[in-house]
Amino acid sequence: MIYSIPYLIFLFFLLFLAVVISERKEDEQLCHNIEKLGIASFLVFFGCRGYIWHDWTVYTSYFDKASWSDLVNYNYFKHQEPLWFVFQMACKTVVNNYYAFAFICSLINTVLLVRFFKRYSISLMFALATYVAFSGFEISINLMRNSMAMFIVLNAIPYIEERKIGKYMLACAVASGIHLSSLVYIPLYFILDRRINKWVFIALVVACNAILFSNIAIVLKLIEAIGFDNEILEAKINVYSDFGMYAGSRFVLLQRFLICLMVFLYYDKLNEMSRSNRIFINALLIYIMGTYLTSEFSEMSNRIGILFSFSFWILCGYLTKCCYYINNRRLFMGFMGFVFMFNTYITTSENIKEYQNWLFGTAESYEAKRNFYNKNFMENKQIDSNKK
């Protein structure tokens, strides 16, 4: 619990700002200043972080070893995506410091995320709070490349609504040059802005839940049907299939289902409130189908969930406004508050996620954190591997 406290405090702070803005919305100048405070706090919290979570070990290694001369013998598997490599080297040329590099990344991501929320969310501060509670901590701290690529595509969503295929595909190409996972977003141009029947929506949600609880390994069944007989591939697949994404928390499944149920109940009202909501409803359906049908592969399921978690960031805000009766709204808000706290806790409770901030002088040195990481994470990972 102790490791989650700073994250929970930050979450409460964003929610507090959202409540103040909601109560004082007639004072535009005050609300504007509060939003600036929230955005600045968001940037400081994520941009000035120390060595937290897992992926910093990879990013610091790449940053220290990278050189412009690597472009001559560029190799994707050695140097990562080309646009990310050039961006990294440009930052390193200006300021050869990893903390400065991480701050620049967070600054760009904050600008892109705020721009996206200002266009589509019903409340900027509530959207930021929803973001951190639904995968945001992992995205902003652990996934530097993924996050920037993802936010670039999110800012290209207007091109889907405006049917500007060239600009949207260009944004996806740029994002893929930062992280290859953005290729997943390309087909969305053709399907994300289509309104589906709400009964089809809920039927697919129920079907995916039924498949998940029945422990049917859809991906493995497809591989078997195709006829793969490679022993090495089969062994790797069997190892990965040991990890279920939701094995540790039935409440995660419950909260997702209840949110989907609320979307179904207020389906027409959501579309009346904003035509753009059909995009996020479809993204929510893709989230459910993608994560649940691949749940036997924890990493694949988690990454798909992250790519489409933006549906929650927008829809949860609108759902709070859908309840006609005040008691129903309070009940839903109480439920969402518990969901926010629960998600934050289960995401940040490990000791390697202990929050540190170099701006406030609480960040440990690279050597100290590396030794701590090797002792507390690598050894546990080796023990888990031996159990398989």
Short mmCIF file of C-alpha atoms in Angstrom, two decimals:
data_model
loop_
_atom_site.label_atom_id
_atom_site.label_comp_id
_atom_site.label_asym_id
_atom_site.label_seq_id
_atom_site.Cartn_x
_atom_site.Cartn_y
_atom_site.Cartn_z
CA MET A 1 0.00 0.00 0.00
CA ILE A 2 2.78 2.45 0.91
CA TYR A 3 4.17 2.57 -2.64
CA SER A 4 0.77 3.60 -4.03
CA ILE A 5 0.33 6.60 -1.71
CA PRO A 6 2.01 9.26 -3.93
CA TYR A 7 0.03 8.04 -6.94
CA LEU A 8 -3.24 8.08 -5.00
CA ILE A 9 -2.51 11.59 -3.72
CA PHE A 10 -1.88 12.76 -7.27
CA LEU A 11 -5.13 11.14 -8.41
CA PHE A 12 -7.10 12.83 -5.58
CA PHE A 13 -5.48 16.15 -6.49
CA LEU A 14 -6.69 15.92 -10.09
CA LEU A 15 -10.18 14.90 -8.96
CA PHE A 16 -10.24 17.80 -6.48
CA LEU A 17 -9.38 20.24 -9.26
CA ALA A 18 -12.13 18.70 -11.41
CA VAL A 19 -14.68 19.22 -8.62
CA VAL A 20 -13.60 22.85 -8.04
CA ILE A 21 -13.92 23.62 -11.74
CA SER A 22 -17.34 21.97 -11.84
CA GLU A 23 -18.55 24.02 -8.85
CA ARG A 24 -17.06 27.31 -10.06
CA LYS A 25 -17.57 26.94 -13.81
CA GLU A 26 -19.14 30.42 -14.03
CA ASP A 27 -15.74 31.93 -13.13
CA GLU A 28 -13.91 31.30 -16.41
CA GLN A 29 -10.64 32.90 -15.33
CA LEU A 30 -10.44 30.82 -12.15
CA CYS A 31 -11.20 27.63 -14.09
CA HIS A 32 -8.55 28.52 -16.64
CA ASN A 33 -5.95 29.06 -13.92
CA ILE A 34 -6.89 25.81 -12.19
CA GLU A 35 -6.50 23.95 -15.48
CA LYS A 36 -3.03 25.45 -15.94
CA LEU A 37 -2.14 24.34 -12.40
CA GLY A 38 -3.36 20.83 -13.15
CA ILE A 39 -1.43 20.62 -16.42
CA ALA A 40 1.76 21.93 -14.80
CA SER A 41 1.40 19.42 -11.93
CA PHE A 42 0.83 16.64 -14.44
CA LEU A 43 4.04 17.56 -16.28
CA VAL A 44 6.08 17.79 -13.07
CA PHE A 45 4.74 14.49 -11.75
CA PHE A 46 5.59 12.52 -14.88
CA GLY A 47 8.36 14.61 -16.46
CA CYS A 48 10.52 14.92 -13.35
CA ARG A 49 10.21 11.31 -12.22
CA GLY A 50 13.20 9.26 -11.20
CA TYR A 51 14.01 5.71 -12.29
CA ILE A 52 10.63 4.05 -11.80
CA TRP A 53 9.08 0.79 -13.04
CA HIS A 54 10.81 -1.46 -15.59
CA ASP A 55 11.48 0.07 -18.99
CA TRP A 56 13.86 2.80 -17.85
CA THR A 57 16.56 0.11 -17.75
CA VAL A 58 16.17 -0.33 -21.52
CA TYR A 59 15.75 3.34 -22.38
CA THR A 60 18.78 4.48 -20.38
CA SER A 61 20.92 1.83 -22.06
CA TYR A 62 19.81 2.88 -25.55
CA PHE A 63 20.24 6.56 -24.71
CA ASP A 64 23.78 6.14 -23.35
CA LYS A 65 24.98 3.96 -26.24
CA ALA A 66 23.27 5.79 -29.13
CA SER A 67 25.42 7.73 -31.57
CA TRP A 68 24.79 9.51 -34.87
CA SER A 69 27.25 7.11 -36.46
CA ASP A 70 24.73 4.31 -35.86
CA LEU A 71 22.70 5.69 -38.76
CA VAL A 72 25.31 4.37 -41.17
CA ASN A 73 24.67 0.80 -40.06
CA TYR A 74 21.11 1.26 -38.86
CA ASN A 75 19.40 -1.90 -37.63
CA TYR A 76 15.80 -1.86 -36.37
CA PHE A 77 16.37 -4.57 -33.76
CA LYS A 78 19.46 -2.81 -32.44
CA HIS A 79 18.47 0.84 -32.66
CA GLN A 80 14.66 0.74 -32.36
CA GLU A 81 12.32 2.61 -34.74
CA PRO A 82 14.01 5.18 -37.04
CA LEU A 83 12.07 8.32 -36.08
CA TRP A 84 12.47 7.53 -32.39
CA PHE A 85 16.20 7.04 -32.89
CA VAL A 86 16.54 10.42 -34.68
CA PHE A 87 14.43 12.14 -32.01
CA GLN A 88 16.50 10.55 -29.25
CA MET A 89 19.75 11.62 -30.88
CA ALA A 90 18.48 15.18 -31.43
CA CYS A 91 17.64 15.45 -27.72
CA LYS A 92 20.97 13.91 -26.75
CA THR A 93 22.84 16.37 -28.96
CA VAL A 94 21.19 19.33 -27.21
CA VAL A 95 21.28 17.95 -23.64
CA ASN A 96 23.19 14.74 -23.00
CA ASN A 97 21.20 13.81 -19.92
CA TYR A 98 18.59 11.06 -19.59
CA TYR A 99 16.45 12.99 -17.11
CA ALA A 100 16.28 15.91 -19.56
CA PHE A 101 15.37 13.50 -22.35
CA ALA A 102 12.55 11.97 -20.28
CA PHE A 103 11.29 15.47 -19.43
CA ILE A 104 11.19 16.50 -23.10
CA CYS A 105 9.25 13.33 -23.92
CA SER A 106 6.77 14.07 -21.12
CA LEU A 107 6.41 17.69 -22.27
CA ILE A 108 5.52 16.60 -25.81
CA ASN A 109 3.15 13.91 -24.50
CA THR A 110 1.44 16.35 -22.13
CA VAL A 111 0.84 18.85 -24.93
CA LEU A 112 -0.57 16.13 -27.21
CA LEU A 113 -2.74 14.59 -24.48
CA VAL A 114 -4.17 17.93 -23.31
CA ARG A 115 -4.88 18.88 -26.93
CA PHE A 116 -6.77 15.61 -27.41
CA PHE A 117 -8.77 16.03 -24.19
CA LYS A 118 -9.68 19.64 -24.91
CA ARG A 119 -11.24 18.53 -28.17
CA TYR A 120 -13.15 15.47 -26.97
CA SER A 121 -13.52 15.33 -23.17
CA ILE A 122 -16.31 16.87 -21.14
CA SER A 123 -13.84 17.94 -18.40
CA LEU A 124 -10.07 18.26 -18.84
CA MET A 125 -9.18 17.56 -15.19
CA PHE A 126 -11.58 14.64 -14.88
CA ALA A 127 -10.21 13.24 -18.15
CA LEU A 128 -6.65 13.46 -16.80
CA ALA A 129 -7.77 11.68 -13.62
CA THR A 130 -9.48 8.98 -15.68
CA TYR A 131 -6.35 8.69 -17.79
CA VAL A 132 -4.07 8.00 -14.82
CA ALA A 133 -6.55 5.49 -13.38
CA PHE A 134 -6.97 3.61 -16.67
CA SER A 135 -3.41 2.68 -17.72
CA GLY A 136 -2.08 6.24 -17.57
CA PHE A 137 0.63 5.63 -14.98
CA GLU A 138 2.09 2.80 -17.03
CA ILE A 139 1.76 4.71 -20.31
CA SER A 140 3.41 7.92 -19.07
CA ILE A 141 6.14 6.32 -16.95
CA ASN A 142 6.97 2.96 -18.47
CA LEU A 143 6.13 3.30 -22.17
CA MET A 144 7.99 6.29 -23.56
CA ARG A 145 7.87 5.29 -27.23
CA ASN A 146 4.39 3.80 -27.14
CA SER A 147 2.90 6.84 -25.43
CA MET A 148 4.23 9.40 -27.91
CA ALA A 149 3.16 7.30 -30.90
CA MET A 150 -0.26 6.72 -29.36
CA PHE A 151 -0.89 10.41 -28.63
CA ILE A 152 0.09 11.38 -32.17
CA VAL A 153 -2.60 9.06 -33.53
CA LEU A 154 -5.18 10.28 -31.01
CA ASN A 155 -4.65 13.80 -32.29
CA ALA A 156 -5.31 12.51 -35.81
CA ILE A 157 -8.81 11.22 -34.92
CA PRO A 158 -10.41 14.41 -36.36
CA TYR A 159 -9.12 13.29 -39.76
CA ILE A 160 -11.31 10.19 -39.44
CA GLU A 161 -14.37 12.36 -38.83
CA GLU A 162 -13.42 14.70 -41.67
CA ARG A 163 -12.64 11.75 -44.00
CA LYS A 164 -9.12 12.98 -44.69
CA ILE A 165 -7.44 9.66 -45.28
CA GLY A 166 -4.11 11.09 -46.42
CA LYS A 167 -3.51 13.12 -43.26
CA TYR A 168 -4.63 10.26 -41.02
CA MET A 169 -2.36 7.74 -42.72
CA LEU A 170 0.54 10.20 -42.53
CA ALA A 171 0.00 10.55 -38.78
CA CYS A 172 -0.05 6.74 -38.43
CA ALA A 173 3.14 6.50 -40.47
CA VAL A 174 4.89 9.05 -38.25
CA ALA A 175 3.63 7.26 -35.14
CA SER A 176 4.81 3.90 -36.51
CA GLY A 177 8.24 5.42 -37.01
CA ILE A 178 8.27 5.99 -33.26
CA HIS A 179 6.65 2.71 -32.23
CA LEU A 180 5.61 -0.04 -34.62
CA SER A 181 2.46 -0.87 -32.64
CA SER A 182 0.78 2.17 -34.20
CA LEU A 183 0.24 0.13 -37.36
CA VAL A 184 -2.75 -1.30 -35.49
CA TYR A 185 -4.48 2.08 -35.80
CA ILE A 186 -4.43 2.14 -39.62
CA PRO A 187 -7.59 0.01 -40.19
CA LEU A 188 -9.49 2.17 -37.69
CA TYR A 189 -9.99 4.81 -40.36
CA PHE A 190 -12.51 2.52 -42.06
CA ILE A 191 -14.41 1.28 -38.99
CA LEU A 192 -14.10 3.66 -36.03
CA ASP A 193 -16.62 6.29 -37.17
CA ARG A 194 -19.42 3.85 -37.99
CA ARG A 195 -22.41 3.67 -35.68
CA ILE A 196 -23.33 0.12 -34.73
CA ASN A 197 -26.58 -1.10 -33.21
CA LYS A 198 -26.48 -0.96 -29.41
CA TRP A 199 -27.79 -4.53 -29.19
CA VAL A 200 -24.87 -5.71 -31.32
CA PHE A 201 -22.56 -3.82 -28.96
CA ILE A 202 -23.86 -5.46 -25.78
CA ALA A 203 -24.14 -8.89 -27.44
CA LEU A 204 -20.44 -8.80 -28.39
CA VAL A 205 -19.50 -7.61 -24.89
CA VAL A 206 -21.44 -10.47 -23.27
CA ALA A 207 -19.99 -12.99 -25.73
CA CYS A 208 -16.43 -11.88 -25.01
CA ASN A 209 -17.04 -12.15 -21.26
CA ALA A 210 -18.51 -15.62 -21.72
CA ILE A 211 -15.49 -16.74 -23.75
CA LEU A 212 -13.11 -15.32 -21.15
CA PHE A 213 -14.82 -17.05 -18.22
CA SER A 214 -15.07 -20.32 -20.12
CA ASN A 215 -11.27 -20.33 -20.51
CA ILE A 216 -11.46 -20.95 -24.25
CA ALA A 217 -8.03 -20.17 -25.71
CA ILE A 218 -9.17 -18.53 -28.95
CA VAL A 219 -5.70 -17.71 -30.28
CA LEU A 220 -4.37 -21.17 -29.50
CA LYS A 221 -7.39 -22.78 -31.17
CA LEU A 222 -6.81 -20.69 -34.29
CA ILE A 223 -3.15 -21.65 -34.38
CA GLU A 224 -4.10 -25.30 -34.07
CA ALA A 225 -6.73 -24.92 -36.81
CA ILE A 226 -4.19 -23.32 -39.14
CA GLY A 227 -1.95 -26.30 -38.56
CA PHE A 228 1.25 -24.97 -37.02
CA ASP A 229 3.44 -27.89 -35.99
CA ASN A 230 6.67 -26.10 -35.11
CA GLU A 231 7.73 -27.47 -31.70
CA ILE A 232 9.68 -24.38 -30.67
CA LEU A 233 6.79 -22.07 -31.55
CA GLU A 234 4.35 -24.34 -29.79
CA ALA A 235 6.50 -24.39 -26.65
CA LYS A 236 6.71 -20.59 -26.58
CA ILE A 237 2.98 -20.27 -27.10
CA ASN A 238 2.29 -22.66 -24.25
CA VAL A 239 4.58 -20.67 -21.94
CA TYR A 240 2.91 -17.36 -22.78
CA SER A 241 -0.52 -18.90 -22.39
CA ASP A 242 0.19 -19.56 -18.71
CA PHE A 243 -0.37 -15.90 -17.92
CA GLY A 244 -3.99 -14.72 -17.89
CA MET A 245 -4.37 -10.96 -17.96
CA TYR A 246 -7.23 -10.88 -15.48
CA ALA A 247 -6.36 -13.89 -13.35
CA GLY A 248 -5.51 -11.68 -10.37
CA SER A 249 -8.59 -9.47 -10.33
CA ARG A 250 -12.21 -10.33 -11.01
CA PHE A 251 -13.12 -6.78 -10.03
CA VAL A 252 -11.30 -5.49 -13.12
CA LEU A 253 -13.66 -7.61 -15.21
CA LEU A 254 -16.67 -6.41 -13.24
CA GLN A 255 -15.85 -2.73 -13.59
CA ARG A 256 -15.28 -3.08 -17.35
CA PHE A 257 -18.58 -4.90 -17.75
CA LEU A 258 -20.51 -2.33 -15.70
CA ILE A 259 -19.04 0.53 -17.74
CA CYS A 260 -20.01 -1.29 -20.94
CA LEU A 261 -23.50 -1.82 -19.50
CA MET A 262 -23.77 1.90 -18.76
CA VAL A 263 -22.69 2.68 -22.32
CA PHE A 264 -25.41 0.34 -23.59
CA LEU A 265 -28.10 1.90 -21.37
CA TYR A 266 -27.15 5.44 -22.39
CA TYR A 267 -26.11 4.57 -25.93
CA ASP A 268 -28.46 7.00 -27.67
CA LYS A 269 -27.86 9.79 -25.17
CA LEU A 270 -24.08 9.47 -25.54
CA ASN A 271 -24.40 9.90 -29.29
CA GLU A 272 -26.72 12.87 -28.80
CA MET A 273 -24.27 14.55 -26.44
CA SER A 274 -21.45 14.29 -28.98
CA ARG A 275 -21.33 12.74 -32.41
CA SER A 276 -17.68 11.87 -31.75
CA ASN A 277 -18.71 9.48 -28.99
CA ARG A 278 -19.44 6.78 -31.56
CA ILE A 279 -15.68 6.66 -32.16
CA PHE A 280 -14.99 5.98 -28.50
CA ILE A 281 -17.83 3.49 -28.15
CA ASN A 282 -16.36 1.51 -31.05
CA ALA A 283 -12.89 1.81 -29.50
CA LEU A 284 -14.32 0.45 -26.23
CA LEU A 285 -15.74 -2.54 -28.10
CA ILE A 286 -12.36 -3.15 -29.76
CA TYR A 287 -10.75 -2.93 -26.31
CA ILE A 288 -13.08 -5.60 -24.91
CA MET A 289 -12.76 -7.92 -27.90
CA GLY A 290 -9.01 -7.48 -28.26
CA THR A 291 -8.09 -7.94 -24.60
CA TYR A 292 -10.55 -10.67 -23.71
CA LEU A 293 -10.04 -12.84 -26.79
CA THR A 294 -6.25 -12.75 -26.33
CA SER A 295 -6.29 -13.05 -22.54
CA GLU A 296 -4.21 -16.25 -22.64
CA PHE A 297 -1.29 -14.02 -23.71
CA SER A 298 -0.78 -11.46 -20.95
CA GLU A 299 1.61 -9.18 -22.85
CA MET A 300 -0.46 -9.12 -26.04
CA SER A 301 -3.67 -8.56 -24.11
CA ASN A 302 -2.14 -5.79 -22.03
CA ARG A 303 -0.72 -3.96 -25.06
CA ILE A 304 -4.01 -4.12 -26.94
CA GLY A 305 -5.75 -2.78 -23.85
CA ILE A 306 -3.31 0.12 -23.63
CA LEU A 307 -3.75 1.01 -27.30
CA PHE A 308 -7.52 1.34 -26.88
CA SER A 309 -7.76 2.52 -23.26
CA PHE A 310 -8.47 6.03 -24.58
CA SER A 311 -12.11 4.96 -24.91
CA PHE A 312 -12.46 4.97 -21.10
CA TRP A 313 -10.76 8.37 -20.78
CA ILE A 314 -13.53 10.03 -22.78
CA LEU A 315 -16.64 7.94 -22.12
CA CYS A 316 -16.38 7.90 -18.30
CA GLY A 317 -16.70 11.67 -18.22
CA TYR A 318 -19.80 11.65 -20.39
CA LEU A 319 -21.37 8.82 -18.39
CA THR A 320 -21.25 10.96 -15.23
CA LYS A 321 -23.53 13.45 -17.01
CA CYS A 322 -25.97 10.86 -18.34
CA CYS A 323 -27.72 9.97 -15.07
CA TYR A 324 -30.99 11.94 -14.84
CA TYR A 325 -31.61 11.39 -11.14
CA ILE A 326 -29.12 12.95 -8.74
CA ASN A 327 -28.96 9.84 -6.52
CA ASN A 328 -28.07 7.68 -9.54
CA ARG A 329 -25.36 10.16 -10.47
CA ARG A 330 -23.94 10.09 -6.95
CA LEU A 331 -24.01 6.30 -6.96
CA PHE A 332 -22.17 6.15 -10.27
CA MET A 333 -19.64 8.77 -9.14
CA GLY A 334 -19.01 6.75 -5.97
CA PHE A 335 -18.50 3.63 -8.02
CA MET A 336 -16.09 5.43 -10.36
CA GLY A 337 -14.18 6.88 -7.40
CA PHE A 338 -13.65 3.39 -6.02
CA VAL A 339 -12.63 2.14 -9.48
CA PHE A 340 -10.08 4.95 -9.77
CA MET A 341 -8.55 4.14 -6.38
CA PHE A 342 -8.58 0.38 -6.99
CA ASN A 343 -6.95 0.66 -10.42
CA THR A 344 -4.31 3.04 -9.10
CA TYR A 345 -3.51 0.77 -6.19
CA ILE A 346 -3.14 -2.47 -8.17
CA THR A 347 -1.06 -0.67 -10.79
CA THR A 348 1.43 0.98 -8.43
CA SER A 349 1.74 -1.27 -5.36
CA GLU A 350 5.08 -2.96 -6.25
CA ASN A 351 8.31 -1.75 -4.66
CA ILE A 352 10.00 -1.11 -8.03
CA LYS A 353 7.26 1.46 -8.69
CA GLU A 354 8.13 3.56 -5.64
CA TYR A 355 7.68 7.15 -6.79
CA GLN A 356 10.74 9.41 -6.88
CA ASN A 357 11.18 12.91 -8.29
CA TRP A 358 14.52 14.52 -9.10
CA LEU A 359 13.05 18.05 -8.93
CA PHE A 360 12.26 17.52 -5.25
CA GLY A 361 15.55 15.74 -4.57
CA THR A 362 13.98 12.34 -3.84
CA ALA A 363 15.43 10.44 -6.82
CA GLU A 364 18.17 7.88 -6.16
CA SER A 365 21.24 7.56 -8.36
CA TYR A 366 21.29 5.32 -11.42
CA GLU A 367 23.67 2.86 -9.74
CA ALA A 368 21.53 2.57 -6.61
CA LYS A 369 18.32 2.06 -8.58
CA ARG A 370 19.96 -0.43 -10.92
CA ASN A 371 21.16 -2.54 -8.00
CA PHE A 372 17.72 -2.31 -6.40
CA TYR A 373 16.06 -3.31 -9.67
CA ASN A 374 18.35 -6.29 -10.22
CA LYS A 375 17.76 -7.51 -6.69
CA ASN A 376 14.01 -6.97 -6.46
CA PHE A 377 12.84 -7.61 -10.00
CA MET A 378 15.33 -9.69 -11.95
CA GLU A 379 15.73 -12.25 -9.15
CA ASN A 380 11.95 -12.60 -8.79
CA LYS A 381 11.60 -12.92 -12.54
CA GLN A 382 14.19 -15.72 -12.54
CA ILE A 383 12.34 -17.53 -9.75
CA ASP A 384 9.05 -17.27 -11.67
CA SER A 385 10.74 -18.61 -14.81
CA ASN A 386 12.08 -21.61 -12.94
CA LYS A 387 8.54 -22.45 -11.78
CA LYS A 388 7.22 -22.81 -15.32
#
